[in-house]
Short mmCIF file of C-alpha atoms in Angstrom, two decimals:
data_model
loop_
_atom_site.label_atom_id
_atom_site.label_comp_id
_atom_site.label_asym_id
_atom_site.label_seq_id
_atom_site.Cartn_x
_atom_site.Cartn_y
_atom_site.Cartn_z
CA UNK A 1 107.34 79.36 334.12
CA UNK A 2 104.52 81.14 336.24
CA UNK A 3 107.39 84.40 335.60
CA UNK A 4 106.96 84.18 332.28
CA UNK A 5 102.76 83.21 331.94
CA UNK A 6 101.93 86.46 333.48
CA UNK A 7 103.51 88.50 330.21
CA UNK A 8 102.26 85.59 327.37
CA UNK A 9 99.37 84.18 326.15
CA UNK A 10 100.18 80.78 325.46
CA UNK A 11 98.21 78.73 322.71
CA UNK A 12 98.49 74.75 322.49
CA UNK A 13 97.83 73.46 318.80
CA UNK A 14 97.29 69.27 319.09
CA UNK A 15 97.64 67.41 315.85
CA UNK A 16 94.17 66.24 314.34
CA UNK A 17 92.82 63.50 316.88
CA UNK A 18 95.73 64.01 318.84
CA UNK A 19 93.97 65.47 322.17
CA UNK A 20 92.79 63.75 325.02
CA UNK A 21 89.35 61.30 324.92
CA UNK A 22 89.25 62.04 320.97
CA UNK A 23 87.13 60.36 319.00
CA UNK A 24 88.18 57.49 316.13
CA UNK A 25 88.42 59.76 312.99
CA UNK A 26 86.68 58.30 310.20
CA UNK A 27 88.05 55.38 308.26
CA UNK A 28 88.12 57.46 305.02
CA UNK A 29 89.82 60.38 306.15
CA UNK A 30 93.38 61.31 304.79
CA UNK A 31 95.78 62.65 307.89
CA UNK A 32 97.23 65.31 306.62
CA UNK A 33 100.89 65.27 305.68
CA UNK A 34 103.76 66.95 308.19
CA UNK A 35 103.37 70.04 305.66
CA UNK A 36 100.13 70.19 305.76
CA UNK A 37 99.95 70.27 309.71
CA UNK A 38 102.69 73.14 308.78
CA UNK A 39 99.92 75.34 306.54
CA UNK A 40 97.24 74.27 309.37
CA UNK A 41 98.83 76.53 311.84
CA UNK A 42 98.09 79.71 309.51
CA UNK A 43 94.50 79.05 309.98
CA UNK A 44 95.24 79.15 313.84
CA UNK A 45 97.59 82.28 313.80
CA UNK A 46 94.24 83.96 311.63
CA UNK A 47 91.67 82.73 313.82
CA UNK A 48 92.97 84.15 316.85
CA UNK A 49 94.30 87.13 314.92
CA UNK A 50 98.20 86.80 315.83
CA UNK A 51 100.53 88.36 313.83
CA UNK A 52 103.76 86.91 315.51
CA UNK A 53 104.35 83.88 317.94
CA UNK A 54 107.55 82.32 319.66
CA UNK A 55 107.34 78.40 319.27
CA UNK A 56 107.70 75.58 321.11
CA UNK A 57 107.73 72.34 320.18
CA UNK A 58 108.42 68.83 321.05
CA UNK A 59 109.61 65.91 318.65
CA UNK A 60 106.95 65.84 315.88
CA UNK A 61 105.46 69.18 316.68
CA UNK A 62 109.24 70.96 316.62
CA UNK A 63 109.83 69.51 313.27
CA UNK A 64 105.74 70.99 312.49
CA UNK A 65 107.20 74.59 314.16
CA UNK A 66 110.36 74.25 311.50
CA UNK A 67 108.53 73.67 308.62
CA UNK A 68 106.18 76.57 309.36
CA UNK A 69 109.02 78.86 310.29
CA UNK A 70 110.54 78.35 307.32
CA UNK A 71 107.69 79.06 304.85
CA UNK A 72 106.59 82.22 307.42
CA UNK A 73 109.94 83.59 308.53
CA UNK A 74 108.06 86.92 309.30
CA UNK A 75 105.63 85.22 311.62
CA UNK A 76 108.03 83.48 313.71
CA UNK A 77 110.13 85.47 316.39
CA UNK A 78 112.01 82.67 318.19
CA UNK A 79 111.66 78.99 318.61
CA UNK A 80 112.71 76.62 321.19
CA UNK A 81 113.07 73.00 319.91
CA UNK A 82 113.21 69.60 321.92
CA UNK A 83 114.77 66.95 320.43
CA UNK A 84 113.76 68.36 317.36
CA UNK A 85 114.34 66.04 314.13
CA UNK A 86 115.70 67.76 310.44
CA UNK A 87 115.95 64.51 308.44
CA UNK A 88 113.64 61.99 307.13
CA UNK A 89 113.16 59.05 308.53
CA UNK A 90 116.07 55.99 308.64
CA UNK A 91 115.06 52.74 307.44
CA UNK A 92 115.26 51.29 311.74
CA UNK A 93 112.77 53.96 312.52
CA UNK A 94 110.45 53.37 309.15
CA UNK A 95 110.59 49.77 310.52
CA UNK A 96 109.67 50.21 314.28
CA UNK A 97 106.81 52.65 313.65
CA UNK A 98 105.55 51.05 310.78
CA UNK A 99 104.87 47.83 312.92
CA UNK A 100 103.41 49.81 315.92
CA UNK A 101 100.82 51.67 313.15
CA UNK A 102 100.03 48.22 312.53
CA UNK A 103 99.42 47.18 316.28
CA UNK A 104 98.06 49.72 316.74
CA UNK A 105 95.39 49.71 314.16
CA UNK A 106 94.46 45.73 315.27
CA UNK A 107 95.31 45.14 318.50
CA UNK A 108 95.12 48.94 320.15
CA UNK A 109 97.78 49.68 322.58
CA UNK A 110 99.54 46.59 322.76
CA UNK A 111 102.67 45.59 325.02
CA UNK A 112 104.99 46.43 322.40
CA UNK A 113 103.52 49.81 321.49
CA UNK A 114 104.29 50.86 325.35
CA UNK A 115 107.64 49.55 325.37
CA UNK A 116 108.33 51.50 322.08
CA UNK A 117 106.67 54.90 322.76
CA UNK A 118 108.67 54.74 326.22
CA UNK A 119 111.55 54.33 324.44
CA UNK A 120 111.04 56.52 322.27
CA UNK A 121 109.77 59.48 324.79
CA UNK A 122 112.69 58.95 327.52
CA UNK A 123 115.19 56.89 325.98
CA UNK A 124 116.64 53.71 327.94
CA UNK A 125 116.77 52.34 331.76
CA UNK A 126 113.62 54.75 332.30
CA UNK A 127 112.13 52.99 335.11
CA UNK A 128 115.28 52.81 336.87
CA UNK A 129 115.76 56.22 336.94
CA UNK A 130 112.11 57.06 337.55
CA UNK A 131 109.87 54.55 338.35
CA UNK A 132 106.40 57.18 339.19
CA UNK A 133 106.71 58.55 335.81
CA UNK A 134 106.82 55.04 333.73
CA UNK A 135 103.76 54.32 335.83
CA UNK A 136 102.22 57.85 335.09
CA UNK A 137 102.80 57.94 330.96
CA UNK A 138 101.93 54.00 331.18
CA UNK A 139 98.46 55.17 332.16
CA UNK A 140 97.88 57.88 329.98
CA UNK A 141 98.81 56.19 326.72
CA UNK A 142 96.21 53.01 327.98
CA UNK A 143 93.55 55.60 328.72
CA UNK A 144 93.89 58.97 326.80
CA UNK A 145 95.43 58.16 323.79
CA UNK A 146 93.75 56.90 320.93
CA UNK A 147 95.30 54.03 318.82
CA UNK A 148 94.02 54.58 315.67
CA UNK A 149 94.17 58.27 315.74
CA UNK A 150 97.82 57.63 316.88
CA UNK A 151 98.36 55.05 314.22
CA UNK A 152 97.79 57.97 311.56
CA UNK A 153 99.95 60.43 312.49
CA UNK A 154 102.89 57.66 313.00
CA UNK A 155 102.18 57.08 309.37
CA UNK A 156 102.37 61.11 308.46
CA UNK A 157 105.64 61.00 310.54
CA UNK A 158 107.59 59.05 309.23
CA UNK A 159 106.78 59.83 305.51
CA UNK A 160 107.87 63.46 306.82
CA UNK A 161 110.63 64.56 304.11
CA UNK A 162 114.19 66.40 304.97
CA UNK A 163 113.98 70.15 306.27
CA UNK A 164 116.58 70.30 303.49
CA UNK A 165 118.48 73.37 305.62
CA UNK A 166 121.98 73.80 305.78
CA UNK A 167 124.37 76.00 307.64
CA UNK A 168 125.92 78.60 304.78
CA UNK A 169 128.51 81.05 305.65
CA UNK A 170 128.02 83.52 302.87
CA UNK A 171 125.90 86.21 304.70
CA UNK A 172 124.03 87.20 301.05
CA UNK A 173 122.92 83.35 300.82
CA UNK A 174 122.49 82.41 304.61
CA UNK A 175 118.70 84.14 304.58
CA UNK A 176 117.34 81.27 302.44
CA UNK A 177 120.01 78.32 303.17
CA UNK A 178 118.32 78.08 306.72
CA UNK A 179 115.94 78.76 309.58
CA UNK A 180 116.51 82.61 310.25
CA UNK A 181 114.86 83.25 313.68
CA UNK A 182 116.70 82.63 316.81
CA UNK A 183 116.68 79.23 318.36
CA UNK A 184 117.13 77.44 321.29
CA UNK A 185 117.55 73.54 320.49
CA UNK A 186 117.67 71.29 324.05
CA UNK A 187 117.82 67.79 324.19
CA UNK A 188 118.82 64.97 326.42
CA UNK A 189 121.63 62.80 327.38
CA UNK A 190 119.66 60.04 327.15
CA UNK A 191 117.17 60.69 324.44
CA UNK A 192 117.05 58.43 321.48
CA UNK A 193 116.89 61.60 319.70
CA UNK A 194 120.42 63.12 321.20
CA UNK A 195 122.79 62.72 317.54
CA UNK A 196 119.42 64.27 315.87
CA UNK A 197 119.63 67.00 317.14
CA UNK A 198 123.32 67.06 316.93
CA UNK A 199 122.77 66.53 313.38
CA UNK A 200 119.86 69.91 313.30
CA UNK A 201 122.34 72.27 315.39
CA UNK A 202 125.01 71.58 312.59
CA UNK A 203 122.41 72.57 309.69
CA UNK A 204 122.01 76.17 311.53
CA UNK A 205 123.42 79.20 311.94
CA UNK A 206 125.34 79.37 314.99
CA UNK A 207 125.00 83.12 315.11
CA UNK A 208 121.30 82.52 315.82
CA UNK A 209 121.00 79.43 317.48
CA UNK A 210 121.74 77.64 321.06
CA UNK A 211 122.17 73.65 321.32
CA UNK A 212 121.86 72.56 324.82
CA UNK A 213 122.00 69.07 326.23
CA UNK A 214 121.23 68.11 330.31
CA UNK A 215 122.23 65.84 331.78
CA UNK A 216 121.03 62.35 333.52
CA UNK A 217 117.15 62.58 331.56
CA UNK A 218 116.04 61.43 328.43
CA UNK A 219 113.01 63.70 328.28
CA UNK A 220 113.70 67.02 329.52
CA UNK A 221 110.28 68.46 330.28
CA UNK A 222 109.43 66.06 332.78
CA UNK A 223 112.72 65.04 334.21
CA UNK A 224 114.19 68.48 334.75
CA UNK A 225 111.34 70.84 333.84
CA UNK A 226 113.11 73.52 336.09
CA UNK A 227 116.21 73.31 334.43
CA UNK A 228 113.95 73.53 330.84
CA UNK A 229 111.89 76.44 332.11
CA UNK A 230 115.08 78.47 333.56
CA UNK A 231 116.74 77.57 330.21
CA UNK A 232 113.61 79.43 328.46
CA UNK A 233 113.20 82.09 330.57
CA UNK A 234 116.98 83.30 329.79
CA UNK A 235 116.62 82.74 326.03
CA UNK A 236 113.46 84.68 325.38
CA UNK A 237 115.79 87.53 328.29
CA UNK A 238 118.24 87.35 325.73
CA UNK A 239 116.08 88.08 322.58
CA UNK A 240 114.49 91.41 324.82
CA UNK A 241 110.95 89.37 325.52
CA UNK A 242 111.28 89.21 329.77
CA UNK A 243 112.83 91.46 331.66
CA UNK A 244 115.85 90.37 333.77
CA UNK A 245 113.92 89.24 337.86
CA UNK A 246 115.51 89.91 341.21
CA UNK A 247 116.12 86.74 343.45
CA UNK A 248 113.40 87.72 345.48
CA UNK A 249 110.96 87.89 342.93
CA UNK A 250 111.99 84.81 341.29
CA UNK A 251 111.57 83.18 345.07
CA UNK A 252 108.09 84.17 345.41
CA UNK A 253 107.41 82.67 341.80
CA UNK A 254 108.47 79.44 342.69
CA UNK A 255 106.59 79.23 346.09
CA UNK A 256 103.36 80.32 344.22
CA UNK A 257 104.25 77.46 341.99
CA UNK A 258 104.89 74.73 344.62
CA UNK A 259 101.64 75.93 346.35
CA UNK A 260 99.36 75.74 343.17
CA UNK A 261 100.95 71.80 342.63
CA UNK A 262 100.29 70.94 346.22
CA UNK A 263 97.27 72.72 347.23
CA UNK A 264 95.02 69.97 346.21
CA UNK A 265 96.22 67.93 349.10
CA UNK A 266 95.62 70.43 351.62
CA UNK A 267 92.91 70.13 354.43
CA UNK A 268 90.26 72.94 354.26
CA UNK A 269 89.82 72.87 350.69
CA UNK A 270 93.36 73.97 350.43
CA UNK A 271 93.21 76.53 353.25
CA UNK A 272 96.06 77.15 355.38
CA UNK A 273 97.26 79.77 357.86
CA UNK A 274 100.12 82.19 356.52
CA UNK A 275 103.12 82.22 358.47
CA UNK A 276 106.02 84.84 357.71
CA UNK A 277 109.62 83.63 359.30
CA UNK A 278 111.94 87.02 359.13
CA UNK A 279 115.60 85.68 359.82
CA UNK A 280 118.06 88.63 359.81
CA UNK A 281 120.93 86.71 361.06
CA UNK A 282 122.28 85.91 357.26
CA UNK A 283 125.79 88.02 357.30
CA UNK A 284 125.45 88.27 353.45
CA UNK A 285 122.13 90.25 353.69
CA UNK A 286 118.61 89.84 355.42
CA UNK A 287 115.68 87.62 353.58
CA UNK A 288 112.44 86.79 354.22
CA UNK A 289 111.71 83.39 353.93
CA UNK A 290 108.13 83.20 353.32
CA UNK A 291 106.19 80.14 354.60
CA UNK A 292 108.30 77.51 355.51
CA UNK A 293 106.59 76.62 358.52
CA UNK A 294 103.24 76.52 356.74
CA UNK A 295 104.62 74.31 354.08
CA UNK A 296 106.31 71.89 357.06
CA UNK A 297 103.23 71.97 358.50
CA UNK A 298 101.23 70.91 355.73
CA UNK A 299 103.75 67.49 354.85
CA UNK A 300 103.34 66.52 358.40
CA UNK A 301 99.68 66.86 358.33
CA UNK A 302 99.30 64.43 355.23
CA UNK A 303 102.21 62.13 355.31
CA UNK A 304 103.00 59.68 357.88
CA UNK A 305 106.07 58.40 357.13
CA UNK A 306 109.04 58.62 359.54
CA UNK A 307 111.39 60.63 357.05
CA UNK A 308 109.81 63.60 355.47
CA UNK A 309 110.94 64.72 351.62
CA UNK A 310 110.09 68.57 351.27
CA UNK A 311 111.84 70.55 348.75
CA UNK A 312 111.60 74.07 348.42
CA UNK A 313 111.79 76.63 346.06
CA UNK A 314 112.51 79.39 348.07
CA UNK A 315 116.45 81.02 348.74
CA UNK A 316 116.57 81.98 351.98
CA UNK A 317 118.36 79.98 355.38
CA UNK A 318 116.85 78.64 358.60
CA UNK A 319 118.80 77.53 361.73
CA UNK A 320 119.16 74.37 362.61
CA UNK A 321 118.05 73.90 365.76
CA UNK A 322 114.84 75.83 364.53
CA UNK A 323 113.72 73.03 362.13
CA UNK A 324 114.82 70.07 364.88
CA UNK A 325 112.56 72.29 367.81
CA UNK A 326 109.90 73.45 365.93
CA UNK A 327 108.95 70.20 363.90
CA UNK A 328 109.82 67.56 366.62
CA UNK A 329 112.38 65.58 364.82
CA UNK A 330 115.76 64.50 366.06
CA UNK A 331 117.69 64.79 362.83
CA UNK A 332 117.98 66.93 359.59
CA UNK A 333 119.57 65.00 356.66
CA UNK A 334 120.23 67.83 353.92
CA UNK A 335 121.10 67.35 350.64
CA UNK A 336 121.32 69.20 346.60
CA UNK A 337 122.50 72.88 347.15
CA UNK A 338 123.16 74.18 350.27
CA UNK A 339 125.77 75.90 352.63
CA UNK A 340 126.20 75.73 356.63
CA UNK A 341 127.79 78.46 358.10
CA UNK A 342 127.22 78.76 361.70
CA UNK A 343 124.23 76.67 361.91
CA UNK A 344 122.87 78.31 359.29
CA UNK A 345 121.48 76.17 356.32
CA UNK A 346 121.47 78.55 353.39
CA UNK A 347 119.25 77.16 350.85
CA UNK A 348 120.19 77.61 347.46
CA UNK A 349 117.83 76.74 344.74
CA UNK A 350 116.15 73.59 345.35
CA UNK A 351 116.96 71.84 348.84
CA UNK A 352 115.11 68.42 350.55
CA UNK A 353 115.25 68.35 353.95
CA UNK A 354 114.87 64.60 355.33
CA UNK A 355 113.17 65.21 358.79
CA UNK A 356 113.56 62.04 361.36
CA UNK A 357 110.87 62.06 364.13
CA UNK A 358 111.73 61.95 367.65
#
């Protein structure tokens, strides 16, 4: 994403009471309905003094995004949509939420409330296939969410009414029948909302619009926000809003991104030598693999464990024998994308190397 943050400004609307540490809103006030959440994002767009905006949304706030787009067409220019519901609610989902407003309006966040916003976030067997991020959104709905606030907007929610869109194939009737901006609808395999969105992509116009699904996660922005971001990145490259990037520009993206996320944990205030590695031996064509040793360096200095997980972001390809001399371990366990040829390791894409000490 860092490709795409240094050609947009990107603005994050929260729902009323919705943001972190917010206070209790007042016992008398009315949440407003989805609709009205729709007209609040005028005010925004006038505040700020934008005239056009590409949207993305998630769950509540995609369903926000298609209400707006539909009474602004002009103001919208694309939107990308997760598990983005078009209906109203079913009388299983009335039921479930209905109880947790309750819950949560007595009890706070109870037991049940957690089980059921999991659920509802990243679908089933979660903490099987990710135990750290149970943990992680755990904590943050005990500690920055807040249950009456949340108990509101449930409410809103599910009183939202039908989109009431449909897919129409005569072109002089299409304009109104549907959303008319180009759209990129991704879900999960796993996400409660999957046949939702199923549902959405069947109301548009397939001229216009994308419906993508991946694999193994039930939410996609944290389970595979690389394959969410990548996904992006081509859509808006497809509507004319990036510019196609080299593989070597794209490489030095993603190092700057996986040294931002792990320079907190540096010595030195995050201060570390630079090391350039120029291999030339590739047949295909020469790269410059930027760092590696710096970024071996670093794991070894604040982990102590015997096998080492580092995955990088950078294509390029290291020898063998390098990694085994240079960071004293006796074996290399590779796995994800790569290729050997020679004793090269080509790294394509992501690659963990499992180093075992000597």
């Amino acid at each position: 994403m860092r490709a795409l943050l240094e050609n947009f400004c990107v603005y994050h609307v929260n729902a009323p009471g919705q943001e972190e540490g917010a206070q209790t809103l007042p016992e008398d006030y009315i949440y407003p309905t989805m609709d009205e959440l729709a007209n609040q994002i005028s005010f925004v767009l006038t505040h700020f003094g934008i005239k056009q905006f590409i949207g993305f949304g998630v769950g509540a706030g995609a369903n926000i995004l298609c209400r707006f787009a539909l009474n602004h067409p002009n103001q919208v220019s694309a939107l990308c949509l997760v598990n983005c519901v078009s209906t109203q609610s079913g009388w299983i989902e009335w039921g479930y939420q209905k109880l947790n407003a309750r819950h949560l309006r007595a009890k706070g966040m109870t037991q049940g409330v957690l089980d059921y916003l999991m659920w509802h976030h990243f679908g089933r067997h979660t903490e099987e296939r990710n135990h750290d991020l149970v943990q992680v959104y755990t904590s943050y709905f005990e500690r920055n969410v807040n249950p009456t606030n949340l108990a509101l907007f449930i409410d809103s929610y599910i009183k939202r009414n039908d989109l009431n869109i449909h897919r129409e194939s005569d072109p002089q009737k299409k304009k109104n029948a549907t959303l008319s901006m180009p759209i990129l609808n991704i879900t999960g395999s796993m996400s409660p909302q999957m046949e939702d969105t199923v549902t959405f992509n069947g109301r548009l116009d397939p001229t216009n619009s994308s419906w993508m699904k991946i694999s193994d996660c039930g939410m996609v922005l944290e389970e595979q926000p690389g394959k969410v971001s990548e996904a992006f990145r081509l859509f808006l490259q497809g509507e004319g809003y990036v510019a196609p990037l080299s593989p070597v520009k794209m490489a030095l993206f993603r190092k700057a991104s996986l040294e931002e996320l792990l320079k907190s944990k540096l010595p030195n205030g995050g201060q570390w030598a630079t090391h350039v590695i120029r291999i030339t031996e590739n047949p295909i064509s020469a790269v410059v693999c930027y760092s590696y040793y710096k970024l071996l360096i670093m794991y070894k200095r604040i982990y102590s464990y015997q096998v080492i997980d580092i995955s990088f972001l950078i294509t390029g390809c290291l020898k063998i024998e390098f990694i085994l001399t240079n960071f004293n371990c006796s074996k290399v366990i590779l796995f994800r994308e790569y290729t050997i040829f020679n004793e090269l390791v080509f790294f394509n894409n992501f690659v963990t190397l499992f180093m075992i000490k000597k």
